[in-house]
mmCIF file of C-alpha atoms in Angstrom:
data_model
loop_
_atom_site.group_PDB
_atom_site.id
_atom_site.type_symbol
_atom_site.label_atom_id
_atom_site.label_comp_id
_atom_site.label_asym_id
_atom_site.label_seq_id
_atom_site.Cartn_x
_atom_site.Cartn_y
_atom_site.Cartn_z
ATOM 1 C CA MET I 285 52.222 -32.205 -68.751
ATOM 2 C CA THR I 286 48.949 -30.775 -69.673
ATOM 3 C CA LEU I 287 45.436 -31.853 -68.758
ATOM 4 C CA ARG I 288 44.180 -32.708 -71.895
ATOM 5 C CA LEU I 289 47.285 -34.827 -72.382
ATOM 6 C CA ALA I 290 46.600 -36.633 -68.835
ATOM 7 C CA ALA I 291 43.183 -37.592 -70.011
ATOM 8 C CA ALA I 292 44.564 -38.909 -73.085
ATOM 9 C CA LEU I 293 47.305 -40.625 -71.600
ATOM 10 C CA LEU I 294 44.719 -42.615 -69.831
ATOM 11 C CA LEU I 295 43.200 -43.760 -72.703
ATOM 12 C CA ALA I 296 46.135 -45.166 -74.016
ATOM 13 C CA LEU I 297 47.144 -47.791 -71.033
ATOM 14 C CA PRO I 298 46.995 -51.085 -72.641
ATOM 15 C CA LEU I 299 45.824 -52.417 -69.243
ATOM 16 C CA GLY I 300 43.425 -49.934 -68.739
ATOM 17 C CA GLY I 301 41.807 -49.922 -72.189
ATOM 18 C CA CYS I 302 38.552 -51.850 -70.657
ATOM 19 C CA ALA I 303 38.668 -50.422 -67.756
ATOM 20 C CA VAL I 304 38.342 -46.872 -69.837
ATOM 21 C CA ALA I 305 35.943 -48.153 -71.765
ATOM 22 C CA ALA I 306 33.397 -49.359 -69.431
ATOM 23 C CA VAL I 307 33.977 -46.003 -67.777
ATOM 24 C CA GLY I 308 32.725 -44.366 -70.724
ATOM 25 C CA ALA I 309 30.155 -45.985 -71.913
ATOM 26 C CA VAL I 310 28.570 -45.181 -67.694
ATOM 27 C CA GLY I 311 29.472 -41.420 -68.514
ATOM 28 C CA ALA I 312 27.392 -42.108 -71.716
ATOM 29 C CA VAL I 313 24.387 -44.067 -70.447
ATOM 30 C CA SER I 314 24.282 -40.724 -67.953
ATOM 31 C CA LEU I 315 24.441 -38.067 -70.232
ATOM 32 C CA ALA I 316 21.864 -39.786 -72.913
ATOM 33 C CA ALA I 317 19.511 -39.867 -70.001
ATOM 34 C CA ALA I 318 19.490 -35.864 -69.554
ATOM 35 C CA GLN I 319 20.550 -34.895 -73.550
ATOM 36 C CA ASP I 320 18.299 -35.253 -76.098
ATOM 37 C CA LYS I 321 20.169 -38.384 -77.750
ATOM 38 C CA THR I 322 19.127 -41.834 -77.694
ATOM 39 C CA LEU I 323 21.861 -44.304 -75.507
ATOM 40 C CA GLY I 324 23.058 -45.844 -78.677
ATOM 41 C CA GLU I 325 23.491 -42.274 -80.350
ATOM 42 C CA ALA I 326 25.329 -41.424 -76.807
ATOM 43 C CA VAL I 327 27.728 -44.828 -76.755
ATOM 44 C CA ASP I 328 28.791 -44.622 -80.649
ATOM 45 C CA ASP I 329 29.935 -40.864 -79.646
ATOM 46 C CA THR I 330 31.741 -41.666 -76.949
ATOM 47 C CA THR I 331 33.353 -45.050 -78.311
ATOM 48 C CA THR I 332 34.395 -43.187 -81.254
ATOM 49 C CA SER I 333 35.895 -40.347 -79.472
ATOM 50 C CA GLY I 334 37.981 -42.832 -77.044
ATOM 51 C CA GLU I 335 39.003 -45.074 -80.405
ATOM 52 C CA ILE I 336 40.198 -42.111 -82.202
ATOM 53 C CA LYS I 337 42.271 -40.396 -79.425
ATOM 54 C CA ALA I 338 44.046 -43.771 -78.812
ATOM 55 C CA LYS I 339 44.834 -44.138 -82.268
ATOM 56 C CA LEU I 340 46.329 -40.931 -82.487
ATOM 57 C CA LEU I 341 48.331 -41.334 -79.430
ATOM 58 C CA SER I 342 49.174 -44.681 -80.663
ATOM 59 C CA GLU I 343 51.208 -43.247 -83.625
ATOM 60 C CA SER I 344 52.737 -40.330 -81.624
ATOM 61 C CA ILE I 345 52.253 -38.677 -78.130
ATOM 62 C CA ASN I 346 54.677 -36.032 -78.898
ATOM 63 C CA ARG I 347 53.071 -34.884 -82.654
ATOM 64 C CA PHE I 348 49.456 -35.491 -81.154
ATOM 65 C CA GLY I 349 49.385 -34.997 -77.721
ATOM 66 C CA GLU I 350 47.404 -31.713 -77.820
ATOM 67 C CA VAL I 351 44.848 -32.685 -80.516
ATOM 68 C CA ASP I 352 41.546 -33.132 -79.066
ATOM 69 C CA VAL I 353 38.782 -35.374 -80.406
ATOM 70 C CA GLU I 354 35.013 -34.509 -79.855
ATOM 71 C CA VAL I 355 32.289 -36.553 -81.404
ATOM 72 C CA ASN I 356 28.497 -35.775 -81.785
ATOM 73 C CA GLY I 357 26.051 -37.732 -84.034
ATOM 74 C CA GLY I 358 28.999 -39.212 -86.164
ATOM 75 C CA LEU I 359 30.674 -35.847 -86.804
ATOM 76 C CA VAL I 360 34.311 -35.499 -85.419
ATOM 77 C CA LEU I 361 35.458 -32.485 -84.383
ATOM 78 C CA LEU I 362 39.573 -32.005 -84.198
ATOM 79 C CA SER I 363 41.237 -29.576 -82.419
ATOM 80 C CA GLY I 364 44.053 -28.211 -81.138
ATOM 81 C CA ARG I 365 47.997 -27.883 -82.071
ATOM 82 C CA VAL I 366 50.101 -29.670 -84.363
ATOM 83 C CA ASP I 367 53.815 -28.834 -85.270
ATOM 84 C CA ASP I 368 53.536 -29.731 -88.790
ATOM 85 C CA PRO I 369 51.103 -29.328 -91.565
ATOM 86 C CA LYS I 370 51.859 -32.981 -92.412
ATOM 87 C CA ASP I 371 50.754 -33.916 -89.292
ATOM 88 C CA ARG I 372 47.397 -32.179 -89.473
ATOM 89 C CA VAL I 373 46.386 -34.099 -92.533
ATOM 90 C CA GLU I 374 47.398 -37.691 -90.701
ATOM 91 C CA ALA I 375 45.211 -36.484 -87.787
ATOM 92 C CA GLU I 376 42.513 -36.257 -90.174
ATOM 93 C CA GLY I 377 43.247 -39.718 -91.754
ATOM 94 C CA ILE I 378 43.113 -41.469 -88.629
ATOM 95 C CA ALA I 379 39.915 -40.047 -87.482
ATOM 96 C CA TRP I 380 38.679 -40.998 -90.705
ATOM 97 C CA THR I 381 39.534 -44.786 -89.973
ATOM 98 C CA SER I 382 37.094 -44.967 -87.291
ATOM 99 C CA THR I 383 33.809 -46.572 -89.304
ATOM 100 C CA ARG I 384 31.765 -44.315 -87.051
ATOM 101 C CA ALA I 385 32.902 -41.314 -88.277
ATOM 102 C CA HIS I 386 30.330 -39.519 -90.377
ATOM 103 C CA ASP I 387 32.263 -36.695 -91.198
ATOM 104 C CA VAL I 388 35.519 -34.970 -89.887
ATOM 105 C CA ALA I 389 35.877 -31.015 -89.380
ATOM 106 C CA ASN I 390 39.275 -30.531 -88.966
ATOM 107 C CA GLU I 391 39.962 -27.055 -86.955
ATOM 108 C CA ILE I 392 43.508 -28.227 -85.923
ATOM 109 C CA LYS I 393 46.058 -25.149 -86.043
ATOM 110 C CA ILE I 394 49.648 -25.253 -86.941
ATOM 111 C CA GLN I 395 51.308 -23.993 -83.958
ATOM 112 C CA PRO I 396 54.157 -24.766 -81.485
ATOM 113 C CA ALA I 397 53.133 -26.194 -77.926
ATOM 114 C CA GLY I 398 50.774 -23.914 -76.155
ATOM 115 C CA GLY I 399 52.250 -25.129 -72.554
ATOM 116 C CA PHE I 400 50.261 -25.444 -69.387
ATOM 117 C CA ILE I 401 49.493 -21.619 -69.158
ATOM 118 C CA ALA I 402 47.964 -21.629 -72.287
ATOM 119 C CA ASN I 403 46.033 -25.029 -72.096
ATOM 120 C CA VAL I 404 44.565 -23.910 -68.550
ATOM 121 C CA SER I 405 43.770 -20.603 -69.949
ATOM 122 C CA ASP I 406 41.411 -22.729 -72.652
ATOM 123 C CA GLU I 407 39.788 -24.492 -69.899
ATOM 124 C CA ILE I 408 39.094 -21.513 -68.097
ATOM 125 C CA ILE I 409 37.133 -20.180 -70.858
ATOM 126 C CA SER I 410 35.315 -23.172 -71.658
ATOM 127 C CA GLY I 411 34.374 -23.489 -68.121
ATOM 128 C CA ARG I 412 32.981 -19.643 -68.228
ATOM 129 C CA VAL I 413 31.283 -20.714 -71.426
ATOM 130 C CA ARG I 414 29.539 -23.641 -69.729
ATOM 131 C CA THR I 415 28.388 -21.348 -66.735
ATOM 132 C CA ARG I 416 26.767 -19.112 -69.178
ATOM 133 C CA LEU I 417 24.999 -21.562 -70.849
ATOM 134 C CA ILE I 418 23.636 -23.401 -67.616
ATOM 135 C CA GLY I 419 22.326 -20.228 -66.732
ATOM 136 C CA SER I 420 20.418 -19.108 -69.813
ATOM 137 C CA SER I 421 16.930 -20.215 -69.518
ATOM 138 C CA THR I 422 16.574 -20.627 -73.583
ATOM 139 C CA VAL I 423 19.378 -22.806 -73.878
ATOM 140 C CA LYS I 424 19.532 -26.480 -73.134
ATOM 141 C CA SER I 425 23.285 -26.749 -71.762
ATOM 142 C CA LEU I 426 23.339 -30.706 -71.506
ATOM 143 C CA ASN I 427 23.403 -30.290 -75.524
ATOM 144 C CA TYR I 428 26.543 -28.780 -76.013
ATOM 145 C CA ASN I 429 29.843 -29.635 -76.043
ATOM 146 C CA ILE I 430 32.466 -26.831 -75.784
ATOM 147 C CA GLU I 431 35.926 -27.103 -76.591
ATOM 148 C CA THR I 432 38.419 -23.640 -76.449
ATOM 149 C CA TYR I 433 41.826 -23.520 -78.257
ATOM 150 C CA ASP I 434 44.035 -20.456 -78.546
ATOM 151 C CA ARG I 435 40.983 -18.477 -77.091
ATOM 152 C CA VAL I 436 38.542 -19.552 -80.061
ATOM 153 C CA VAL I 437 35.386 -21.812 -78.573
ATOM 154 C CA TYR I 438 34.117 -24.818 -80.664
ATOM 155 C CA LEU I 439 30.434 -25.548 -80.003
ATOM 156 C CA MET I 440 29.208 -28.938 -80.816
ATOM 157 C CA GLY I 441 25.612 -31.118 -80.359
ATOM 158 C CA THR I 442 22.079 -30.280 -81.151
ATOM 159 C CA ALA I 443 20.033 -26.955 -80.535
ATOM 160 C CA ARG I 444 15.849 -27.029 -80.605
ATOM 161 C CA THR I 445 15.927 -24.521 -82.645
ATOM 162 C CA ALA I 446 17.571 -21.683 -84.624
ATOM 163 C CA ASP I 447 17.301 -19.163 -82.518
ATOM 164 C CA GLU I 448 18.548 -21.117 -79.331
ATOM 165 C CA LEU I 449 21.568 -21.990 -81.209
ATOM 166 C CA LYS I 450 22.308 -18.006 -81.690
ATOM 167 C CA ARG I 451 21.840 -17.088 -78.283
ATOM 168 C CA ALA I 452 24.007 -19.957 -76.816
ATOM 169 C CA ALA I 453 27.016 -18.579 -79.588
ATOM 170 C CA HIS I 454 26.183 -15.090 -78.219
ATOM 171 C CA GLU I 455 26.434 -16.494 -74.796
ATOM 172 C CA ALA I 456 29.663 -18.022 -75.724
ATOM 173 C CA SER I 457 31.186 -14.798 -77.353
ATOM 174 C CA VAL I 458 30.571 -12.104 -74.125
ATOM 175 C CA VAL I 459 32.769 -14.488 -72.066
ATOM 176 C CA GLY I 460 35.772 -12.311 -71.262
ATOM 177 C CA GLY I 461 39.055 -13.830 -73.422
ATOM 178 C CA VAL I 462 36.921 -15.308 -76.325
ATOM 179 C CA LYS I 463 38.233 -13.986 -79.362
ATOM 180 C CA GLN I 464 35.863 -16.404 -82.018
ATOM 181 C CA VAL I 465 33.433 -18.779 -81.591
ATOM 182 C CA VAL I 466 32.654 -21.416 -84.173
ATOM 183 C CA SER I 467 29.489 -23.716 -84.437
ATOM 184 C CA TYR I 468 29.378 -27.210 -85.480
ATOM 185 C CA VAL I 469 25.672 -27.287 -84.010
ATOM 186 C CA ARG I 470 23.168 -28.710 -85.569
ATOM 187 C CA ILE I 471 19.667 -28.244 -85.113
ATOM 188 C CA ARG I 472 17.317 -30.828 -84.459
ATOM 189 C CA GLU I 473 14.437 -31.543 -87.067
ATOM 190 C CA PRO I 474 11.403 -30.947 -85.258
ATOM 191 C CA ILE I 475 8.861 -34.147 -84.744
ATOM 192 C CA GLU I 476 5.817 -34.183 -87.192
ATOM 193 C CA ARG I 477 2.935 -35.366 -85.649
ATOM 194 C CA PRO I 478 0.464 -37.246 -87.697
ATOM 195 C CA ALA I 479 -2.789 -34.910 -88.707
ATOM 196 C CA ALA I 480 -6.014 -35.469 -86.504
ATOM 197 C CA PRO I 481 -8.216 -38.035 -88.129
ATOM 198 C CA THR I 482 -11.226 -36.375 -89.969
ATOM 199 C CA THR I 483 -14.715 -37.697 -91.202
ATOM 200 C CA GLN I 484 -14.771 -34.984 -94.443
ATOM 201 C CA ALA I 485 -13.587 -36.892 -97.662
ATOM 202 C CA GLY I 486 -10.981 -35.666 -99.635
ATOM 203 C CA PRO I 487 -9.302 -35.848 -103.232
ATOM 204 C CA SER I 488 -6.827 -38.998 -102.944
ATOM 205 C CA TYR I 489 -4.164 -37.284 -105.077
ATOM 206 C CA ASN I 490 -2.318 -34.224 -105.398
ATOM 207 C CA PRO I 491 -4.101 -32.220 -107.768
ATOM 208 C CA THR I 492 -1.179 -29.612 -108.118
ATOM 209 C CA PRO I 493 2.370 -30.862 -107.319
ATOM 210 C CA ASN I 494 4.330 -28.716 -105.090
ATOM 211 C CA PRO I 495 7.209 -27.121 -107.374
ATOM 212 C CA THR I 496 9.502 -26.438 -104.643
ATOM 213 C CA TYR I 497 9.667 -30.635 -103.659
ATOM 214 C CA GLY I 498 13.477 -31.542 -102.968
ATOM 215 C CA THR I 499 14.394 -28.230 -103.523
ATOM 216 C CA GLU I 500 14.712 -27.042 -99.249
ATOM 217 C CA THR I 501 18.166 -26.061 -98.206
ATOM 218 C CA ASP I 502 20.117 -27.854 -95.775
ATOM 219 C CA ALA I 503 18.967 -25.425 -92.548
ATOM 220 C CA GLU I 504 22.071 -26.699 -90.242
ATOM 221 C CA LEU I 505 24.173 -24.341 -89.766
ATOM 222 C CA LEU I 506 27.934 -26.084 -89.818
ATOM 223 C CA GLY I 507 31.701 -24.447 -89.195
ATOM 224 C CA VAL I 508 29.347 -21.185 -88.719
ATOM 225 C CA ASN I 509 31.851 -17.938 -87.062
ATOM 226 C CA TYR I 510 30.200 -15.708 -84.538
#
């Protein structure tokens, strides 16, 4: 039994469902205090992840036992392995049944089961990536979730700036054994503070409308490969 499957099975136990949900909520409270997340956002993400995992395993442990679910800001990332392309499509459909899922990124691969050694190797890579992010003075590591499958590292979370995101991706890419880094990290929008009051009179209208209004592109880098 893989480490991922063992953890997922805990979520599927009917008698322990409430206990697992309670533990998840407590963990979300602790993480929210350290991350750039509100408590409500952290609880929603934790609840959504557990809900989708439980539905997948309830459908079939054999088919979805190596599918992992990470949620950040309503974005659901599915990663891992299934044997049949139809299972990949079905897993995404199950993810969309959650009312808290705002978007679903399906990174599930069509591959045979990786086995214990392959899964442990991926977990080791995730741990090494986490260590590098913690050691970086320019990356707030607690804002990042890390998943690794078949030596592909998936980053989720929130970056304070585009430069921080690039730095986090670089730190992950130089870890031994990593063959690719895929980013589903959102760049946090800066907080706009009101301008200081002034006594100087000014026009009460904009005499020259800005022609670029409403044409700015989304600056988020989602699904970007490094």
